Tab-separated table of C-alpha atoms and ligand atoms in Angstrom:
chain	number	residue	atom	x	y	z
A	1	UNK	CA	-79.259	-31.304	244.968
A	2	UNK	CA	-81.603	-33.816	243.182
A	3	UNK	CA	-85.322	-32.565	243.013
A	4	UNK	CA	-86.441	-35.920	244.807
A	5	UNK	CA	-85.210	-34.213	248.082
A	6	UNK	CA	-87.451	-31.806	249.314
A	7	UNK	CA	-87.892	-29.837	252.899
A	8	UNK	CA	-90.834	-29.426	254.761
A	9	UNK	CA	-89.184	-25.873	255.784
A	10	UNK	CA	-86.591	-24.796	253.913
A	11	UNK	CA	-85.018	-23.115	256.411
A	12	UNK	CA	-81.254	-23.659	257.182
A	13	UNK	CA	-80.762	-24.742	260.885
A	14	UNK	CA	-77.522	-24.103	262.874
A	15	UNK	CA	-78.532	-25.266	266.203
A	16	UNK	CA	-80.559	-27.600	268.046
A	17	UNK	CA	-81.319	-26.968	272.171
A	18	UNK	CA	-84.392	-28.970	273.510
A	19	UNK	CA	-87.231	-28.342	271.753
A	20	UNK	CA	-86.295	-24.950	269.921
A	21	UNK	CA	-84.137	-24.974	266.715
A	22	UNK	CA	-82.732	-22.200	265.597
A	23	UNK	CA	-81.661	-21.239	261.813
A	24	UNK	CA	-78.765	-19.365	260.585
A	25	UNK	CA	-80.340	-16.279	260.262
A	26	UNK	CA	-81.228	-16.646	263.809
A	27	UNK	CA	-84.899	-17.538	263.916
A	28	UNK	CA	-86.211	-19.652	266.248
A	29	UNK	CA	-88.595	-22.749	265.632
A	30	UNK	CA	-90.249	-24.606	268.335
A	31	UNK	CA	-89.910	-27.460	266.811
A	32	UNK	CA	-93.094	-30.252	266.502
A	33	UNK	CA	-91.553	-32.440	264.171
A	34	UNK	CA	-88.111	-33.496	265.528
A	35	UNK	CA	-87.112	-34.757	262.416
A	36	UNK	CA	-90.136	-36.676	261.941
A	37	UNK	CA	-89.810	-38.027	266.034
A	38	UNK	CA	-86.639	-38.931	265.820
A	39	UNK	CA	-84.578	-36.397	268.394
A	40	UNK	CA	-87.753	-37.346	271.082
A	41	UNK	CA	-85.525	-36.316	274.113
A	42	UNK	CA	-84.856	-33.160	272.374
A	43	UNK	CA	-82.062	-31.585	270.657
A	44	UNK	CA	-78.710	-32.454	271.916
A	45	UNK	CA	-79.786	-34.626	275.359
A	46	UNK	CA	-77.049	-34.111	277.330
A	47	UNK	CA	-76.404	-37.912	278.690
A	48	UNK	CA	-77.054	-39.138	275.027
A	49	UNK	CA	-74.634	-37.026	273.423
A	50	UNK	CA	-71.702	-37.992	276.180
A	51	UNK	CA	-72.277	-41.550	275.548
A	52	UNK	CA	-71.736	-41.179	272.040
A	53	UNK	CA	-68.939	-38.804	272.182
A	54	UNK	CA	-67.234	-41.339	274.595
A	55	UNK	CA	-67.595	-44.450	272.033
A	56	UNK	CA	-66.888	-41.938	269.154
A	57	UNK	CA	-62.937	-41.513	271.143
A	58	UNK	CA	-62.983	-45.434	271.770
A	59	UNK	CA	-64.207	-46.815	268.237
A	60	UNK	CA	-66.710	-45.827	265.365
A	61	UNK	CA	-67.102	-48.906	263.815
A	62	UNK	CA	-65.849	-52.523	263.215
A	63	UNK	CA	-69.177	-54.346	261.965
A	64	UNK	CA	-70.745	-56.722	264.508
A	65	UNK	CA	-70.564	-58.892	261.719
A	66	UNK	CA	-66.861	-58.800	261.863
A	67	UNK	CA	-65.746	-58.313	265.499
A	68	UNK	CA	-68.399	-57.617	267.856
A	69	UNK	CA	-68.924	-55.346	270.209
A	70	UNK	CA	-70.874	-55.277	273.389
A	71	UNK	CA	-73.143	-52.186	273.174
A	72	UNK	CA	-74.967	-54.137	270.484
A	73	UNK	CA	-75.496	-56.683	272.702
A	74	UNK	CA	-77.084	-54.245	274.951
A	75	UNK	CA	-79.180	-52.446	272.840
A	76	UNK	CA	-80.466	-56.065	272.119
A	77	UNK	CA	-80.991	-57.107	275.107
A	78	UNK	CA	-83.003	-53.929	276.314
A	79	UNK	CA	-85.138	-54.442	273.508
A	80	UNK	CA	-86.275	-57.705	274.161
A	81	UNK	CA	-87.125	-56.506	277.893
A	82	UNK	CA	-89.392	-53.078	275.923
A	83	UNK	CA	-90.741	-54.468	273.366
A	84	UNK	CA	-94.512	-56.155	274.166
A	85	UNK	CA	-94.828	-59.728	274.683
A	86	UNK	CA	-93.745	-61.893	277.660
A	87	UNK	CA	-91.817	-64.596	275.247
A	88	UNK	CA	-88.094	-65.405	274.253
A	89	UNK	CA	-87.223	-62.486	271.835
A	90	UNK	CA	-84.103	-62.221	269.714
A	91	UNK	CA	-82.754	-58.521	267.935
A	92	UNK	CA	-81.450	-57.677	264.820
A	93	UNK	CA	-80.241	-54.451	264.448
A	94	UNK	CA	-79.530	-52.296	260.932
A	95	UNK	CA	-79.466	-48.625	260.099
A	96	UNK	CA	-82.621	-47.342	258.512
A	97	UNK	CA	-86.583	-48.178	259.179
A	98	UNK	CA	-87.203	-49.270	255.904
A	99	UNK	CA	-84.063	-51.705	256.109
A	100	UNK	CA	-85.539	-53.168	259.453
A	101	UNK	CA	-88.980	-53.498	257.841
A	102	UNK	CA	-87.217	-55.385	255.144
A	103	UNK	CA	-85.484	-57.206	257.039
A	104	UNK	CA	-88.818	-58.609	259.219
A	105	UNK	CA	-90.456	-59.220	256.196
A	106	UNK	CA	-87.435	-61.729	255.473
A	107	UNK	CA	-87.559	-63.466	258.399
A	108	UNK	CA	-91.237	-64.354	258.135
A	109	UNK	CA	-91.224	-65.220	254.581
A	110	UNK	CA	-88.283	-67.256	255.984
A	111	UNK	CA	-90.053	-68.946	258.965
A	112	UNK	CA	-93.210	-69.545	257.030
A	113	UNK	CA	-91.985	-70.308	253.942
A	114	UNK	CA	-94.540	-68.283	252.436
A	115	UNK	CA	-94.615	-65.022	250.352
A	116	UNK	CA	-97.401	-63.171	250.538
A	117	UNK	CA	-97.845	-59.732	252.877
A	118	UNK	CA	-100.719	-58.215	254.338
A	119	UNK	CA	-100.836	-54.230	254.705
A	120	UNK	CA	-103.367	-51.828	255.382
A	121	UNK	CA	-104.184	-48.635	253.637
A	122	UNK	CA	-103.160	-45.029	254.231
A	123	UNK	CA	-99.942	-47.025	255.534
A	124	UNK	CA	-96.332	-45.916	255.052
A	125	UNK	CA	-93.239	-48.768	255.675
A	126	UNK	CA	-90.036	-46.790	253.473
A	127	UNK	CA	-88.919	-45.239	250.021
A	128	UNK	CA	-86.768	-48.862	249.886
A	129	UNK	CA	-87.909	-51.099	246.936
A	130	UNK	CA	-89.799	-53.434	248.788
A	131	UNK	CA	-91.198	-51.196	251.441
A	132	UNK	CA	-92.553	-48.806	248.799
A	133	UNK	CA	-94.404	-51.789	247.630
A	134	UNK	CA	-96.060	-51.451	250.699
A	135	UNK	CA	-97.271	-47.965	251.005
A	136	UNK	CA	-100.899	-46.074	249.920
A	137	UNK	CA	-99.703	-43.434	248.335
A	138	UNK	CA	-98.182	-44.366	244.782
A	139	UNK	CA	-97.218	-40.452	244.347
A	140	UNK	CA	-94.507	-39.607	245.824
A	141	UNK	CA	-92.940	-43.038	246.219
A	142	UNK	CA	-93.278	-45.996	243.723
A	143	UNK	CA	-94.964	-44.151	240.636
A	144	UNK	CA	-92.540	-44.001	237.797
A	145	UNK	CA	-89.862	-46.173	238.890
A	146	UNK	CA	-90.690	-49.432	237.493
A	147	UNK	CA	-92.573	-52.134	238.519
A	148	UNK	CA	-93.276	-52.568	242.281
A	149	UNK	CA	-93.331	-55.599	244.368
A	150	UNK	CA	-95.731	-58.281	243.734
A	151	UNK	CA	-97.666	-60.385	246.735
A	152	UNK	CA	-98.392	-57.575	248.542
A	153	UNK	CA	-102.449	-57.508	249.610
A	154	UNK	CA	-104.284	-54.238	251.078
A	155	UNK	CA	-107.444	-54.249	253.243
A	156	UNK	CA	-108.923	-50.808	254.707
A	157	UNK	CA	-107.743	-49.537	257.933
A	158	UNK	CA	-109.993	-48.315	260.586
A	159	UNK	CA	-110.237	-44.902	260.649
A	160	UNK	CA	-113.023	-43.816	262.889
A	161	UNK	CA	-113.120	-40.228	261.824
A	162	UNK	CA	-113.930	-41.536	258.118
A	163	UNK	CA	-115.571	-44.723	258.523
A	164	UNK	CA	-117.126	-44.370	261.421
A	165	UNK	CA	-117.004	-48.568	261.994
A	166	UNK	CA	-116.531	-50.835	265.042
A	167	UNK	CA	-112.508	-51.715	264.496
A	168	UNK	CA	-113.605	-55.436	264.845
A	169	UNK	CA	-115.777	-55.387	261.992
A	170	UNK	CA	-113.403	-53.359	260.064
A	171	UNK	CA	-111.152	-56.139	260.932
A	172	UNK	CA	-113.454	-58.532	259.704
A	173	UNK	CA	-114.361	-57.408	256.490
A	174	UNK	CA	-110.373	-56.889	255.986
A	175	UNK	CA	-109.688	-60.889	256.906
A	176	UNK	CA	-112.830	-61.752	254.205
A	177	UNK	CA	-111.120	-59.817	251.683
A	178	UNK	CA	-107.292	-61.055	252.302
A	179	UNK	CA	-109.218	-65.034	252.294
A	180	UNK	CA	-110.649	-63.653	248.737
A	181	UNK	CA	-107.213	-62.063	247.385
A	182	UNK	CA	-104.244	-64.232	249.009
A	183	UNK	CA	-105.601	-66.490	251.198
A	184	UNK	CA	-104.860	-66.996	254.316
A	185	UNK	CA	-102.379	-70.092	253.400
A	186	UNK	CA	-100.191	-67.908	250.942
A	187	UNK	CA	-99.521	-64.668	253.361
A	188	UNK	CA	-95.780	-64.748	255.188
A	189	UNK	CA	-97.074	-61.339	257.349
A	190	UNK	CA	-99.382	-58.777	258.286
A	191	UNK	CA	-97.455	-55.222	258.304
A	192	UNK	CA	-99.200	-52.526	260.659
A	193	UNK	CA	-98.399	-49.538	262.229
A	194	UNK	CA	-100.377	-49.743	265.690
A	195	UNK	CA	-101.308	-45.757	265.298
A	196	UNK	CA	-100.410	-44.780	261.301
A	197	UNK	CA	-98.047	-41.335	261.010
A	198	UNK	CA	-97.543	-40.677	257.860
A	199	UNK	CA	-101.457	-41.906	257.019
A	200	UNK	CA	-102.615	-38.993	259.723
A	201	UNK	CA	-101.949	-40.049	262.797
A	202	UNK	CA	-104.779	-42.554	262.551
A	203	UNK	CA	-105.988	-44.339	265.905
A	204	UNK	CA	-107.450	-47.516	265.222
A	205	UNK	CA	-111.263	-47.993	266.756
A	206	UNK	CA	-110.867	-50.364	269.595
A	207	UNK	CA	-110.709	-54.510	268.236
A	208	UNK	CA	-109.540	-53.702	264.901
A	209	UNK	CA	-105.474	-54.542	266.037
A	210	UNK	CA	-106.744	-57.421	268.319
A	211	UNK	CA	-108.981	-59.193	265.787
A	212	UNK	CA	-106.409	-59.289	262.938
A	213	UNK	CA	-103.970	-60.393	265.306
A	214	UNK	CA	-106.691	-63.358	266.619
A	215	UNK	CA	-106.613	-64.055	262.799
A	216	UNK	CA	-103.254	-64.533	261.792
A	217	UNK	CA	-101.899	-66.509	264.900
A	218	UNK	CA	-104.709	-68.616	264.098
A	219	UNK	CA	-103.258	-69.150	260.773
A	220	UNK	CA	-99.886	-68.779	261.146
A	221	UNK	CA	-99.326	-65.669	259.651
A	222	UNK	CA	-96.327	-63.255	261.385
A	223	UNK	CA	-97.618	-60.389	262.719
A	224	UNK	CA	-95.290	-57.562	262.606
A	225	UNK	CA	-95.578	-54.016	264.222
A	226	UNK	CA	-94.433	-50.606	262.431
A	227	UNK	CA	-93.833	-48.810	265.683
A	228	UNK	CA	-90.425	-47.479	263.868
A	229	UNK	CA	-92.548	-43.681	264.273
A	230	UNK	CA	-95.050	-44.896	267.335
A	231	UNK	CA	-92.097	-46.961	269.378
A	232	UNK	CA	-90.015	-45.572	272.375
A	233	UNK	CA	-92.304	-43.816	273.797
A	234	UNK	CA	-93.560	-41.348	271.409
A	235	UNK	CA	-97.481	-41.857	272.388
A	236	UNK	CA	-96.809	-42.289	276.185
A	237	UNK	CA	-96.150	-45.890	276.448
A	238	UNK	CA	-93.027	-47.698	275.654
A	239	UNK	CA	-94.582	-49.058	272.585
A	240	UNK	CA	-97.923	-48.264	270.760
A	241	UNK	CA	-99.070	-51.714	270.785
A	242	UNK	CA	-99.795	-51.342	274.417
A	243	UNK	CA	-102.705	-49.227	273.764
A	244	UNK	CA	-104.243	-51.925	272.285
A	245	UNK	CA	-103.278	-55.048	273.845
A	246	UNK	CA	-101.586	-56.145	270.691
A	247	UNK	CA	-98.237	-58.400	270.984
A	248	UNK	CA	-97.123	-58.615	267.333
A	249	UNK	CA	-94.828	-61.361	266.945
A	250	UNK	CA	-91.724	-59.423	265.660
A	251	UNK	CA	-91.481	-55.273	266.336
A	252	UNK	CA	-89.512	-52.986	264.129
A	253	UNK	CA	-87.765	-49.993	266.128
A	254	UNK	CA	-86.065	-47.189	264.692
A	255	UNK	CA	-86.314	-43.370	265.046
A	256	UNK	CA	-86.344	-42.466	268.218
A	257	UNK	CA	-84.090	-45.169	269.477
A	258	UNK	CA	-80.555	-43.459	269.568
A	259	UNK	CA	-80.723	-39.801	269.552
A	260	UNK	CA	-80.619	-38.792	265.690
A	261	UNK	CA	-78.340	-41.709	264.966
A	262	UNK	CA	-79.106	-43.961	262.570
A	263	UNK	CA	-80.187	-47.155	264.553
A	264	UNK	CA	-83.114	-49.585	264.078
A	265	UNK	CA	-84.132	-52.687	264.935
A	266	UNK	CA	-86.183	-55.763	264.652
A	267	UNK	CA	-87.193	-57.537	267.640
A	268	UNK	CA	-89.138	-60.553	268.253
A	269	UNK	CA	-90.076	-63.761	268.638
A	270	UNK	CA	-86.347	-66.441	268.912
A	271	UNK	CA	-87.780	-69.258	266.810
A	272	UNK	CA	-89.074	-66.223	263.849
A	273	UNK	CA	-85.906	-64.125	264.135
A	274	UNK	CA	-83.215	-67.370	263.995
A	275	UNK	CA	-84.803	-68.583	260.697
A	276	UNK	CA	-82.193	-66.520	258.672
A	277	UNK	CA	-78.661	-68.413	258.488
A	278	UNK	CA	-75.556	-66.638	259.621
A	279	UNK	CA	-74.790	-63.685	257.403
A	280	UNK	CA	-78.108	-63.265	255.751
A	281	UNK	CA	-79.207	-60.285	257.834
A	282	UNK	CA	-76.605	-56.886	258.547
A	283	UNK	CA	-74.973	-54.723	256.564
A	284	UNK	CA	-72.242	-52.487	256.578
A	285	UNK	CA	-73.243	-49.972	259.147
A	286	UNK	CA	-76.042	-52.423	260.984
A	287	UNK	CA	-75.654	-51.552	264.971
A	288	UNK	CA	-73.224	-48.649	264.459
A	289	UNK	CA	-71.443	-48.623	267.685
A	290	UNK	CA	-72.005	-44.778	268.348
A	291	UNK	CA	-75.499	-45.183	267.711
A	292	UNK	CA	-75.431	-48.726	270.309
A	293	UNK	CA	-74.124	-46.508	272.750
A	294	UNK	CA	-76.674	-43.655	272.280
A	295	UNK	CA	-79.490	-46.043	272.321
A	296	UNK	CA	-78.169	-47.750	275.429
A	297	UNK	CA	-79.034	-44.108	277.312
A	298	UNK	CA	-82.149	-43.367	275.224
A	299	UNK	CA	-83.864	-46.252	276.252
A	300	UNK	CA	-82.632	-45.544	279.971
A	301	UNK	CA	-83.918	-42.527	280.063
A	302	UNK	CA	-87.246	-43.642	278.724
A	303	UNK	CA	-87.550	-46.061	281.682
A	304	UNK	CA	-86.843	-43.531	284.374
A	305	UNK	CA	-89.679	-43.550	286.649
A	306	UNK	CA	-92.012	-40.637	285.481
A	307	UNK	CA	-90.854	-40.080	282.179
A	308	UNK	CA	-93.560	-41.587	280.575
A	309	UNK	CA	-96.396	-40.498	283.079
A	310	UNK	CA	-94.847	-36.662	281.996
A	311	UNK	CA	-95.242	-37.894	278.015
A	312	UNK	CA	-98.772	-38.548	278.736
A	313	UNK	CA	-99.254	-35.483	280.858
A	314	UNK	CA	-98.171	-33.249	277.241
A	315	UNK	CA	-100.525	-35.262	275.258
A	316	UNK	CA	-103.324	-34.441	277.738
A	317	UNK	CA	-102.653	-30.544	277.403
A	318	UNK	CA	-101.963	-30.810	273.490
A	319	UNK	CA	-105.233	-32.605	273.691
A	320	UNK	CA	-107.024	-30.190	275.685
A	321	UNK	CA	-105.535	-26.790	273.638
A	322	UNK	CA	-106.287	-29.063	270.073
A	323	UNK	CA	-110.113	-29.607	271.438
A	324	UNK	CA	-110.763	-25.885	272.022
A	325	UNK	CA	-108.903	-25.303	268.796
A	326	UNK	CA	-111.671	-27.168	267.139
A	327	UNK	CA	-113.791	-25.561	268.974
A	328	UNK	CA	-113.097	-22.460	267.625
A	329	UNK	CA	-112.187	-23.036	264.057
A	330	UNK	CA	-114.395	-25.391	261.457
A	331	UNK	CA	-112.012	-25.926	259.341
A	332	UNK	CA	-110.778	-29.010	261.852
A	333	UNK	CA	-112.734	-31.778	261.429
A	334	UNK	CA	-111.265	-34.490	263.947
A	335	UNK	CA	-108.006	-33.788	266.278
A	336	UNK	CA	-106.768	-37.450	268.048
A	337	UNK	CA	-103.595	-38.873	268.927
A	338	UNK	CA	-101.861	-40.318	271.983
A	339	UNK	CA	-99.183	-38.772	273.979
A	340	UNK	CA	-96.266	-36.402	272.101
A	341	UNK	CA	-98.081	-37.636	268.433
A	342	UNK	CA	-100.847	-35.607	267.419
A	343	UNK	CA	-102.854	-35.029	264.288
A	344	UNK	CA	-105.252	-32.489	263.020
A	345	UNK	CA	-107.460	-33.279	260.015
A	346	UNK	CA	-108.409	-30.073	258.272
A	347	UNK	CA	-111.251	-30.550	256.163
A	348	UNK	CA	-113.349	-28.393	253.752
A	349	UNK	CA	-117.106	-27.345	253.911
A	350	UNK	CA	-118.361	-30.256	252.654
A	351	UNK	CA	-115.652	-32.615	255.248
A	352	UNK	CA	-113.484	-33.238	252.532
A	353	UNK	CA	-109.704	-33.496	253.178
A	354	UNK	CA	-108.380	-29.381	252.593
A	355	UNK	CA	-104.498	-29.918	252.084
A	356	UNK	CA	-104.428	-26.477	250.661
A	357	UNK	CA	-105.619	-25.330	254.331
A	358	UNK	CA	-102.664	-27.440	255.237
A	359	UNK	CA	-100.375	-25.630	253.468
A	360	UNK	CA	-101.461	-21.779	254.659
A	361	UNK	CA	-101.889	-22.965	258.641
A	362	UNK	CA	-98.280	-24.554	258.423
A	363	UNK	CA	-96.913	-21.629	256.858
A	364	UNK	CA	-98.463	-19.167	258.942
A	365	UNK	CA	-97.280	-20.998	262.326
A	366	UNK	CA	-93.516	-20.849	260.835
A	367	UNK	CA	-93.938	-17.890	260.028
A	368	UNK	CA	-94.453	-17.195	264.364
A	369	UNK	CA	-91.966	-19.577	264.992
A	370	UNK	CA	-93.536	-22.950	264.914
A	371	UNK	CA	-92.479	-26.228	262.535
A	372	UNK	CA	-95.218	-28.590	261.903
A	373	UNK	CA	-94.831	-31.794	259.791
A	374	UNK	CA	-97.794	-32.688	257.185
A	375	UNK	CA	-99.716	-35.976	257.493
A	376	UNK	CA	-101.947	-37.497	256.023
A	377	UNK	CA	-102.561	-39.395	252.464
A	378	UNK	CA	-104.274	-36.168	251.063
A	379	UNK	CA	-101.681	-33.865	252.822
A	380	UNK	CA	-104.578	-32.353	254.846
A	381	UNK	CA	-103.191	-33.747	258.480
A	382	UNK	CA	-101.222	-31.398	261.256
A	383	UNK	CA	-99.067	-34.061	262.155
A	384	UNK	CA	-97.473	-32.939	265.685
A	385	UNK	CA	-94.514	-34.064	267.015
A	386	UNK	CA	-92.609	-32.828	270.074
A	387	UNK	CA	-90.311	-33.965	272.302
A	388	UNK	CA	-91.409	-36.367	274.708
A	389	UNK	CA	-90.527	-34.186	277.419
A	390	UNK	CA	-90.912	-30.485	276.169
A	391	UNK	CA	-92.244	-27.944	278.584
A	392	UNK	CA	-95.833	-27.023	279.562
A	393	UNK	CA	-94.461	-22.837	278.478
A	394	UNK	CA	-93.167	-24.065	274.805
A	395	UNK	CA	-96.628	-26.008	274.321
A	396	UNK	CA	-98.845	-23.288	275.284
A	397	UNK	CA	-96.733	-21.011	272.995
A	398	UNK	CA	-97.778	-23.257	270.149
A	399	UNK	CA	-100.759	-23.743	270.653
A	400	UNK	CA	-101.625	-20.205	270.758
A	401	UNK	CA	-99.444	-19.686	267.551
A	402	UNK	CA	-101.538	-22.596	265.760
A	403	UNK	CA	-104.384	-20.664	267.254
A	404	UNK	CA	-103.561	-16.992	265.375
A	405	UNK	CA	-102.735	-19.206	262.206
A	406	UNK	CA	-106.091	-21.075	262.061
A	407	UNK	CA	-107.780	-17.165	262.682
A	408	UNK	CA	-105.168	-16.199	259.962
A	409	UNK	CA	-106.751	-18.509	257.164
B	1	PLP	N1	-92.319	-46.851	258.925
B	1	PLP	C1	-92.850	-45.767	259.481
B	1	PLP	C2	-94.117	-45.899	260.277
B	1	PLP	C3	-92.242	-44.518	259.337
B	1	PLP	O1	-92.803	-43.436	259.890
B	1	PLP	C4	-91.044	-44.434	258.592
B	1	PLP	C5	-90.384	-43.127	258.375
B	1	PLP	O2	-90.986	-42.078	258.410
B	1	PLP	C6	-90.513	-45.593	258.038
B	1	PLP	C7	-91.175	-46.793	258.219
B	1	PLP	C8	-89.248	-45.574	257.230
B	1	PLP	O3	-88.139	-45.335	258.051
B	1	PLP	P1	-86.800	-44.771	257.402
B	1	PLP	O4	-87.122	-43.444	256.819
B	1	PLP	O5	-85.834	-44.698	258.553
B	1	PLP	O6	-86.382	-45.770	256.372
């Protein structure tokens, strides 16, 4: 196994039911990562699974590309009715989330006829050429592997913990700063993740989404949405965005969106997402049948009625049992997230990031039977996970396990 692979737990799982995963030597995790919110209706969802089984005995692949097939179709078509915006949309689908970020990023360059893209820091887009262009963090991603992607332009996030800032004026001073280093007239897009994951689970202060937004449809710049971690559901509404009032022009899907099958997506705006000719878009594996069909129930089941109204009934009691964590323990500086994603920021004496406290809480709680992902661009972020429909019993259990492993350290 190459060294550039690397698990958060390196324990070796043989089963998946739910929310609990269990390893070979028979310990069980309750698991707040779901392979970084990808399995969100938990661990072998019974409906999901059938539909894919039942494609998997009709076909596993031709290539849409080649004959088509009409689960794709679907999968497109319920997008465009998700995704936020009351417009014509069109869908492309493809396999990975850095593919589909790629992929946007094409069709805008293609529609404006312009190069340049816009992305904020503490962001995270893919380990693909391009997208790793786009990240904060040079370490793990683009240091050492030769020279990254040019016309990319960064401008602060908002990040009320840190800054403290109105998001508006955040906004602002980012829009005086791309004028300064692009120029409005040069920049294709504006990548964002509505709520960042990887960064920390960062919630942007209120008018920082809206105003960039005001600014690049006044200037023609495509605005496209990350909500490949924050999309289907994940913080309690279909789509991130709508926490803000933001309607990006093209959204990129992924995840979540089939089940643990490789599936994403970029939806959007017809005139944007038909300035590609035939055949310039799709690859081998784009809209994997198996996957179509998974999706198809995924996305059912996320529009049941009460589904999401019990996504943002977990995020209230994570948000409740996180508060009186703080309470209790000073080594958490902020805890903030919507719905089923969560972050803690654990911080030192003097509020500095504390990865190192990162590392001993995360430990501890697998240690009791609890995986937590890291977040954050210092490593210093509980970045929490679950399914979107886990039970009240297996969040109380871990809280109270993140509990003894914050009096542990
Ligand atoms: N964008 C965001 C916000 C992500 O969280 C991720 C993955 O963690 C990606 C893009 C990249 O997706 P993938 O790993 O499927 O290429």
């Amino acid at each position: 196994m190459s060294a550039a692979v690397s698990p958060v737990l390196p324990v070796y799982i043989a089963r998946g039911e739910g929310s609990v995963l269990t390893d070979v030597d028979g310990n069980e995790f309750i698991d707040f990562g779901c392979g970084i919110g990808v399995t969100s209706l938990g661990h072998g969802n019974p409906a999901a699974i059938e539909a894919a089984i039942a494609q998997t005995g009709r076909f596993t692949h031709t290539l849409f590309g080649v004959t088509p097939y009409e689960s794709y179709v679907e999968v497109a078509r319920l997008l465009g009715e998700i995704t936020p915006g009351e417009f014509a949309k069109k869908t492309v689908l493809s396999s990975t989330g850095a593919e589909a970020i790629e992929n946007a990023i094409k069709l805008a360059r293609a529609h404006t006829r312009r190069n340049g893209i816009a992305v904020v820091d503490h962001g995270y887009h893919g380990r693909t050429n391009l997208t790793l262009g786009l990240n904060y963090k040079a370490v793990p991603y683009s240091s050492g592997v030769g020279p990254r992607p040019g016309e990319i332009y960064r401008i602060a996030n908002s990040y009320p913990y840190r800054d403290g800032l109105d998001g508006a004026e955040v906004a602002r001073r980012g829009i005086a700063h791309l004028a300064k280093i692009s120029g409005a007239e040069n920049l294709a897009c504006l990548v964002v993740e509505p709520i960042q994951g990887e960064g920390g689970v960062v919630v942007p202060a209120p008018g920082f989404l809206e105003t960039l937004q005001e600014w690049c449809r006044s200037n023609g710049i495509v605005v496209i949405a990350d909500e490949i971690q924050t999309g289907l559901g994940r913080t309690g509404k279909l789509y991130a965005s709508e926490h803000f009032g933001f309607v990006p022009d093209l959204v990129v899907s992924a995840k979540a969106i089939a089940a643990g099958f490789p599936v994403s997506a970029v939806t959007g705006r017809s005139d944007i997402m038909d300035s590609i000719p035939a055949g310039g878009l799709s690859g081998t594996f784009s809209g994997n049948p198996v996957g179509c069909a998974a999706a198809v129930e995924v996305i059912r089941q996320l529009r049941e009625p009460g589904f999401l109204a019990r996504t943002q009934a977990i995020g209230e009691r994570l948000r409740a049992g996180l508060a009186s964590l703080q309470a209790r323990h000073g080594v958490i500086g902020d805890a903030r997230g919507l719905g089923a994603l969560q972050g803690v920021e654990l911080v030192d004496r003097d509020g500095d990031p504390n990865p190192e406290a990162f590392r001993r809480v995360s430990k501890s709680a697998a240690d009791r039977g609890l995986l937590v992902m890291p977040g954050g661009s210092d490593g210093h972020v509980l970045r929490l996970l679950p399914a979107l429909n886990i039970s009240d019993a297996l969040i109380d259990e871990a809280l109270s396990i993140l509990d003894a492993s914050f009096a542990a350290l």
